[in-house]
Short mmCIF file of C-alpha atoms in Angstrom, two decimals:
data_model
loop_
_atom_site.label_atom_id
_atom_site.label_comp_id
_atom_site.label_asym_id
_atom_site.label_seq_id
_atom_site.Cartn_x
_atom_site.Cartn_y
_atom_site.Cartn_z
CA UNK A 1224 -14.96 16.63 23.35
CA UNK A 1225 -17.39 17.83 20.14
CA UNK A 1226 -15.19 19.72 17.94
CA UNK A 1227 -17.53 20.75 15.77
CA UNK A 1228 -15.48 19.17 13.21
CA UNK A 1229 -15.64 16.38 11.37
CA UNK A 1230 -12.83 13.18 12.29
CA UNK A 1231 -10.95 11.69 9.38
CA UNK A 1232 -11.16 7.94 9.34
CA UNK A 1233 -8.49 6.15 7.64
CA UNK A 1234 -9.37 2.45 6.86
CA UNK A 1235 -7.12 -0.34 5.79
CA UNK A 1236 -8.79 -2.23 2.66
CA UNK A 1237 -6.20 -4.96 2.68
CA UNK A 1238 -4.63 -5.82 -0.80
CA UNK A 1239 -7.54 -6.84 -3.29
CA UNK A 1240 -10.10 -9.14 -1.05
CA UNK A 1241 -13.47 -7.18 -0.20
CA UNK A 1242 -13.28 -9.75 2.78
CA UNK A 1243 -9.97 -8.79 4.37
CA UNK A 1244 -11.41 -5.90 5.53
CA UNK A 1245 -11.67 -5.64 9.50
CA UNK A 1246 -15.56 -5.98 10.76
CA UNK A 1247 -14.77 -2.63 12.06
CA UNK A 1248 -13.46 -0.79 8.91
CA UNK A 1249 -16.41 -2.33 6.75
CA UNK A 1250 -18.92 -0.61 9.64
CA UNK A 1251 -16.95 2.74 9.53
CA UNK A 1252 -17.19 2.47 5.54
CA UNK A 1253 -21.05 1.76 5.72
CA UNK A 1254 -21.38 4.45 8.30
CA UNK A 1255 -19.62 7.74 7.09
CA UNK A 1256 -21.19 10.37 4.83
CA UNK A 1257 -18.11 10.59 2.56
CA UNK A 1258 -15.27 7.98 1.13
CA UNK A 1259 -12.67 9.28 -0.01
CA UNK A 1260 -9.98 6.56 -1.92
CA UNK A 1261 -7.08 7.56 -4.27
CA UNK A 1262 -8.11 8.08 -7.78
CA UNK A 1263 -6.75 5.52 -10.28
CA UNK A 1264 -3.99 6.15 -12.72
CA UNK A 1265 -4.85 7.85 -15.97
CA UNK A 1266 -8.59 8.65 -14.42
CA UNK A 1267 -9.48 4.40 -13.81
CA UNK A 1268 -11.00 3.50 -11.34
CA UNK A 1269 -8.54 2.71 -8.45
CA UNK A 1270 -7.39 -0.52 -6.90
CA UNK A 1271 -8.65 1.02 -2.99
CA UNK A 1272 -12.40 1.57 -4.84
CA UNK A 1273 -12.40 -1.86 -6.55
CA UNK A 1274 -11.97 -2.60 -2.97
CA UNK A 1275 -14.69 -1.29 -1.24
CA UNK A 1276 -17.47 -1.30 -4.44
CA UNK A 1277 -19.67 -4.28 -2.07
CA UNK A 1278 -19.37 -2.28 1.24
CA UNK A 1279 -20.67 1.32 0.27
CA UNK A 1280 -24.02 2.57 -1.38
CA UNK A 1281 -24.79 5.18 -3.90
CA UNK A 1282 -26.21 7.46 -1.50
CA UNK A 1283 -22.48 8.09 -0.15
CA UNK A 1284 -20.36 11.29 -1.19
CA UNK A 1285 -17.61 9.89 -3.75
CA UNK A 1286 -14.26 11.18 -3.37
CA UNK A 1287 -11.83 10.56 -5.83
CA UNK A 1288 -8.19 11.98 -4.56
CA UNK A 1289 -5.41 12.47 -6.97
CA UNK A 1290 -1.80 11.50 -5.80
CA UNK A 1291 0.53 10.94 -8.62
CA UNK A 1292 2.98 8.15 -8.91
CA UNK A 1293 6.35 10.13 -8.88
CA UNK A 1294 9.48 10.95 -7.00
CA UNK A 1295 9.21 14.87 -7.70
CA UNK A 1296 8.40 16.24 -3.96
CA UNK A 1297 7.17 19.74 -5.42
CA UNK A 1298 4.66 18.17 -7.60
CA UNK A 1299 3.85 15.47 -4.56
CA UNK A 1300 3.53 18.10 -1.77
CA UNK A 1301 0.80 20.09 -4.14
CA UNK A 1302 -0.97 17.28 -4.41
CA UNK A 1303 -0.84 16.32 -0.81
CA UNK A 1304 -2.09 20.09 0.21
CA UNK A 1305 -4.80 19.56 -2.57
CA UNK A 1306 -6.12 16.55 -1.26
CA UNK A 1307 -6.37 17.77 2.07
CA UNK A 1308 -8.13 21.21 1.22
CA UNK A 1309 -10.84 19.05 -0.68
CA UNK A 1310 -11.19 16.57 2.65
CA UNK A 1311 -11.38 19.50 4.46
CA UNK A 1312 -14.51 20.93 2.81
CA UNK A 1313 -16.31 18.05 3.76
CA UNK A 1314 -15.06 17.93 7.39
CA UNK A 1315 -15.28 21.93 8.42
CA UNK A 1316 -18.89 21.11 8.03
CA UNK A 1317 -18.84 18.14 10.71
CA UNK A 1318 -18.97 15.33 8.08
CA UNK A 1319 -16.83 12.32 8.73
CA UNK A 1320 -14.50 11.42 6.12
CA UNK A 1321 -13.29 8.09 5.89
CA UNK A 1322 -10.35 7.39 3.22
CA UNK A 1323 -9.99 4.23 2.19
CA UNK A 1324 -6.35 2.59 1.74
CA UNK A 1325 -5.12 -0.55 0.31
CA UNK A 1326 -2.95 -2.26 2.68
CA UNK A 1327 -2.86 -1.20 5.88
CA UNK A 1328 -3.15 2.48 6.76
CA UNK A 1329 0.35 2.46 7.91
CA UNK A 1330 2.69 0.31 6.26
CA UNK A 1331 4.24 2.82 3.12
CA UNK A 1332 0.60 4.01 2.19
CA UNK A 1333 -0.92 7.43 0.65
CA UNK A 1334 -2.65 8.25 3.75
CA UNK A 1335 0.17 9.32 6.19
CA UNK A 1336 1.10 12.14 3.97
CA UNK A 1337 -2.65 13.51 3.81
CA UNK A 1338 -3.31 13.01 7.38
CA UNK A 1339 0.15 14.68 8.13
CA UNK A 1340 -0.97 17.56 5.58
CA UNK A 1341 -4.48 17.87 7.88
CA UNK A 1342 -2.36 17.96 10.70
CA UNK A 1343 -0.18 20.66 9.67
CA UNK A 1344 -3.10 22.84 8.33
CA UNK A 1345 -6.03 22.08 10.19
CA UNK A 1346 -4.58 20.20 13.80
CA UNK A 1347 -8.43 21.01 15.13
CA UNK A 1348 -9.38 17.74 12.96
CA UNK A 1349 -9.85 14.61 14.82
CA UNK A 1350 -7.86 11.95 13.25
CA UNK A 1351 -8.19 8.15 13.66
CA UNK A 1352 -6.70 5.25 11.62
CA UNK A 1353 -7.96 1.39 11.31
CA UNK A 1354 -5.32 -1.48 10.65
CA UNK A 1355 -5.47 -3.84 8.13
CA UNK A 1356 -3.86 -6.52 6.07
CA UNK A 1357 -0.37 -5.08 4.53
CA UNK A 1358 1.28 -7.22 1.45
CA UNK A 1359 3.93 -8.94 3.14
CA UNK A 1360 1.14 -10.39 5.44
CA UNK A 1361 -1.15 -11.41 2.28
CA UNK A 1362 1.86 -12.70 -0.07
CA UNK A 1363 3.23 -14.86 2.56
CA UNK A 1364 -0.72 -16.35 3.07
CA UNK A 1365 -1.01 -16.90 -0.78
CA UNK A 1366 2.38 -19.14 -0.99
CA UNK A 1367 1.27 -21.08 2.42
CA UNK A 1368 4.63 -19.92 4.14
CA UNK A 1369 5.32 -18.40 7.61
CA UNK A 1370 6.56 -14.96 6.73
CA UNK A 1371 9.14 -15.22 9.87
CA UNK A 1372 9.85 -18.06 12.37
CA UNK A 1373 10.83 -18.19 16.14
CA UNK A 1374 14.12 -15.63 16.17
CA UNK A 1375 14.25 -14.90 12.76
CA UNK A 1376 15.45 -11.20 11.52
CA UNK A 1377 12.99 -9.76 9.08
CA UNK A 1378 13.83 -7.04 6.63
CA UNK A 1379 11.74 -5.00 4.11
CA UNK A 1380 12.84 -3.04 1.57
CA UNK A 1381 10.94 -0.58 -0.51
CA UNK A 1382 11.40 0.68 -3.96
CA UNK A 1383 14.78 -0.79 -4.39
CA UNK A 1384 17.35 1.30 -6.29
CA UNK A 1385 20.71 0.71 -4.85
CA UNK A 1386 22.09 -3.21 -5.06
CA UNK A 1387 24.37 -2.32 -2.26
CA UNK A 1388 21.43 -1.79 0.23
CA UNK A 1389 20.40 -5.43 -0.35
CA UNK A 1390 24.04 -6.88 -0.03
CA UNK A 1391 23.89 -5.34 3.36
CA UNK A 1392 20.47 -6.80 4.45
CA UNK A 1393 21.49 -9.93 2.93
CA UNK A 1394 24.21 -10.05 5.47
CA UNK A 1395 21.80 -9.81 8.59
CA UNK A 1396 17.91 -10.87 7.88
CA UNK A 1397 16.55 -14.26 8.10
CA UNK A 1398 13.57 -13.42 5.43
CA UNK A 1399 13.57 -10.04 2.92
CA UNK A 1400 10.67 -8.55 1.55
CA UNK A 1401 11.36 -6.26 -1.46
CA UNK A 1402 8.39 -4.34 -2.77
CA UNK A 1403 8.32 -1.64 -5.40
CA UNK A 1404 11.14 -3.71 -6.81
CA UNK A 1405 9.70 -4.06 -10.49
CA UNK A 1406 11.80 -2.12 -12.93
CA UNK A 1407 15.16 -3.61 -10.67
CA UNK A 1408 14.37 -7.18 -11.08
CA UNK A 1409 17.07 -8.08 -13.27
CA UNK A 1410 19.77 -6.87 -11.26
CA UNK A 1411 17.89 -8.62 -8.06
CA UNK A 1412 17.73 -12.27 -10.14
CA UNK A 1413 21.40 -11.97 -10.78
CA UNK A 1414 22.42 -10.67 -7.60
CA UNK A 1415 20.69 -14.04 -5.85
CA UNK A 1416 22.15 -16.27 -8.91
CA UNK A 1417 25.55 -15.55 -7.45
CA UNK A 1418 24.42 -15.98 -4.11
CA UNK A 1419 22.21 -19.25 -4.88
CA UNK A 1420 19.13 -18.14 -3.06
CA UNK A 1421 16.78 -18.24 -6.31
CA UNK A 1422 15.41 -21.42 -5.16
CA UNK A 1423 14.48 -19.63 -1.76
CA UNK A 1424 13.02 -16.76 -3.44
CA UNK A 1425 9.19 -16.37 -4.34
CA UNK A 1426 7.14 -13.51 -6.27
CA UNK A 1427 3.35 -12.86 -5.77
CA UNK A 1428 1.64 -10.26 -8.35
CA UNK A 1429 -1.48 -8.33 -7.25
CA UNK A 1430 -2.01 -10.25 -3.82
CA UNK A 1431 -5.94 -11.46 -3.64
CA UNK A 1432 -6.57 -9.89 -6.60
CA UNK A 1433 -8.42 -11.31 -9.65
CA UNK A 1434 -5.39 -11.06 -11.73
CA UNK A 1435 -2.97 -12.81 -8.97
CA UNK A 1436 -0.17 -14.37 -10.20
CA UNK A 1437 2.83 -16.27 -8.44
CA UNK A 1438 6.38 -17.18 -9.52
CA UNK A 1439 8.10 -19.68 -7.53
CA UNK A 1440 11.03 -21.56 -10.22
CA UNK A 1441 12.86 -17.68 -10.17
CA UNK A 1442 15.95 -19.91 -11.51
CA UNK A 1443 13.88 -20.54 -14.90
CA UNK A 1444 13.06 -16.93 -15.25
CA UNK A 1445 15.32 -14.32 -15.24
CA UNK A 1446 13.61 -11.87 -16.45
CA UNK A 1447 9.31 -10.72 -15.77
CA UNK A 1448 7.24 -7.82 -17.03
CA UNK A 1449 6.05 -7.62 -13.07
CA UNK A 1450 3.34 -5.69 -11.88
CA UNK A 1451 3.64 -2.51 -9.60
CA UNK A 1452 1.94 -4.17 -7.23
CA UNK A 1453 4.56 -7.22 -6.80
CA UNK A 1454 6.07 -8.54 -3.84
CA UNK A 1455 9.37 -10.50 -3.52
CA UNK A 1456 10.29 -12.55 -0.15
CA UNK A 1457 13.44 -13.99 0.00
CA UNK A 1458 14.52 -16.82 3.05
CA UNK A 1459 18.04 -16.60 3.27
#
């Protein structure tokens, strides 16, 4: 049924290849009046625009969204109903909006929380999303390993903060993914010393990116100044 309304669109970019994007999320980018992407930190441009730079023209409206990399959920929340009221100008007119999101649309990603915010505030808008290629897909591609096998239990944990959350998974899962896990690394290294799985651990930086980088001898190197955007499997 015409709404009237515009319909949100939000398109999985995949983690740094222009070509990991889906045939049908490249046509919806080339398609839609407005892209919207998260803006980078500190004003740069962002890792979801590097993204889609070969797939959209100038003649498209550019829409930069800020979401800021913190845990406060006052200042979050603000920026969540911010983003949304700006969207919304566009789509109260009958434009479609289509956001652009690295990774897939939803695995962890920015996206949820605006099109939850749209929901909340304006449930007339249409709202459709468009998978894509997450990190724990694209890391395990890089190092040439299945990411799970057959029966195997797969866990992922984000933003790790508490050790005793991993010696739990540790005691179940098959394979681990750990991302966010940056600033903990230390205490990770030493916690799979003791438990002699550094051999079977593996660390890609900034998956299909031009800066990629991947760390496979963890034993050698107990400590890294690791990107954000790193991803840790562990086979148990």
């Amino acid at each position: 049924m015409q709404t009237g309304v515009g319909t949100l669109y939000g398109v999985s970019v995949g983690t740094g290849d222009p070509e990991l994007i889906t045939v049908k999320g490249q046509r919806l980018l080339q398609r839609v009046p407005v892209i919207a992407f998260p803006l980078g930190v500190n004003g740069k441009q962002g890792l979801a625009q590097k993204i889609i730079a070969p797939w959209i023209t100038p003649q498209q409206k550019k829409l930069p969204l800020y979401f800021p990399y913190l845990q406060d959920e006052t200042q979050l929340h603000k920026a969540w109903h911010e983003a949304a009221q700006t969207v919304w100008q566009y789509l109260h007119q009958g434009m479609d909006v289509a956001f652009a999101c690295e990774g897939d649309v939803s695995f962890y990603s920015t996206f949820t929380y605006l099109a939850q915010t749209l929901r909340e505030n304006y449930p007339q808008v249409p709202i459709e999303t468009i998978p894509g290629v997450s990190s724990p897909m694209a890391a395990a591609s890089i190092l040439g390993l299945p990411l799970t096998l057959g029966s195997q239990n797969l866990a992922i944990l984000p933003a790790l903060y508490n050790m005793p959350e991993l010696d739990q998974v540790l005691g179940w899962a098959d394979v681990i993914v750990l991302l966010k896990f940056s600033s903990v690394y230390t205490k990770v290294w030493q916690k799979l010393d003791k438990l002699n799985l550094l051999d079977q651990a593996f660390i890609v930086e900034r998956a299909n990116q031009a800066e990629e980088k991947i760390h496979r001898n963890l034993r050698h190197q107990p400590t890294l100044n690791l990107s954000y955007f790193s991803v840790m499997i562990i086979y148990t």
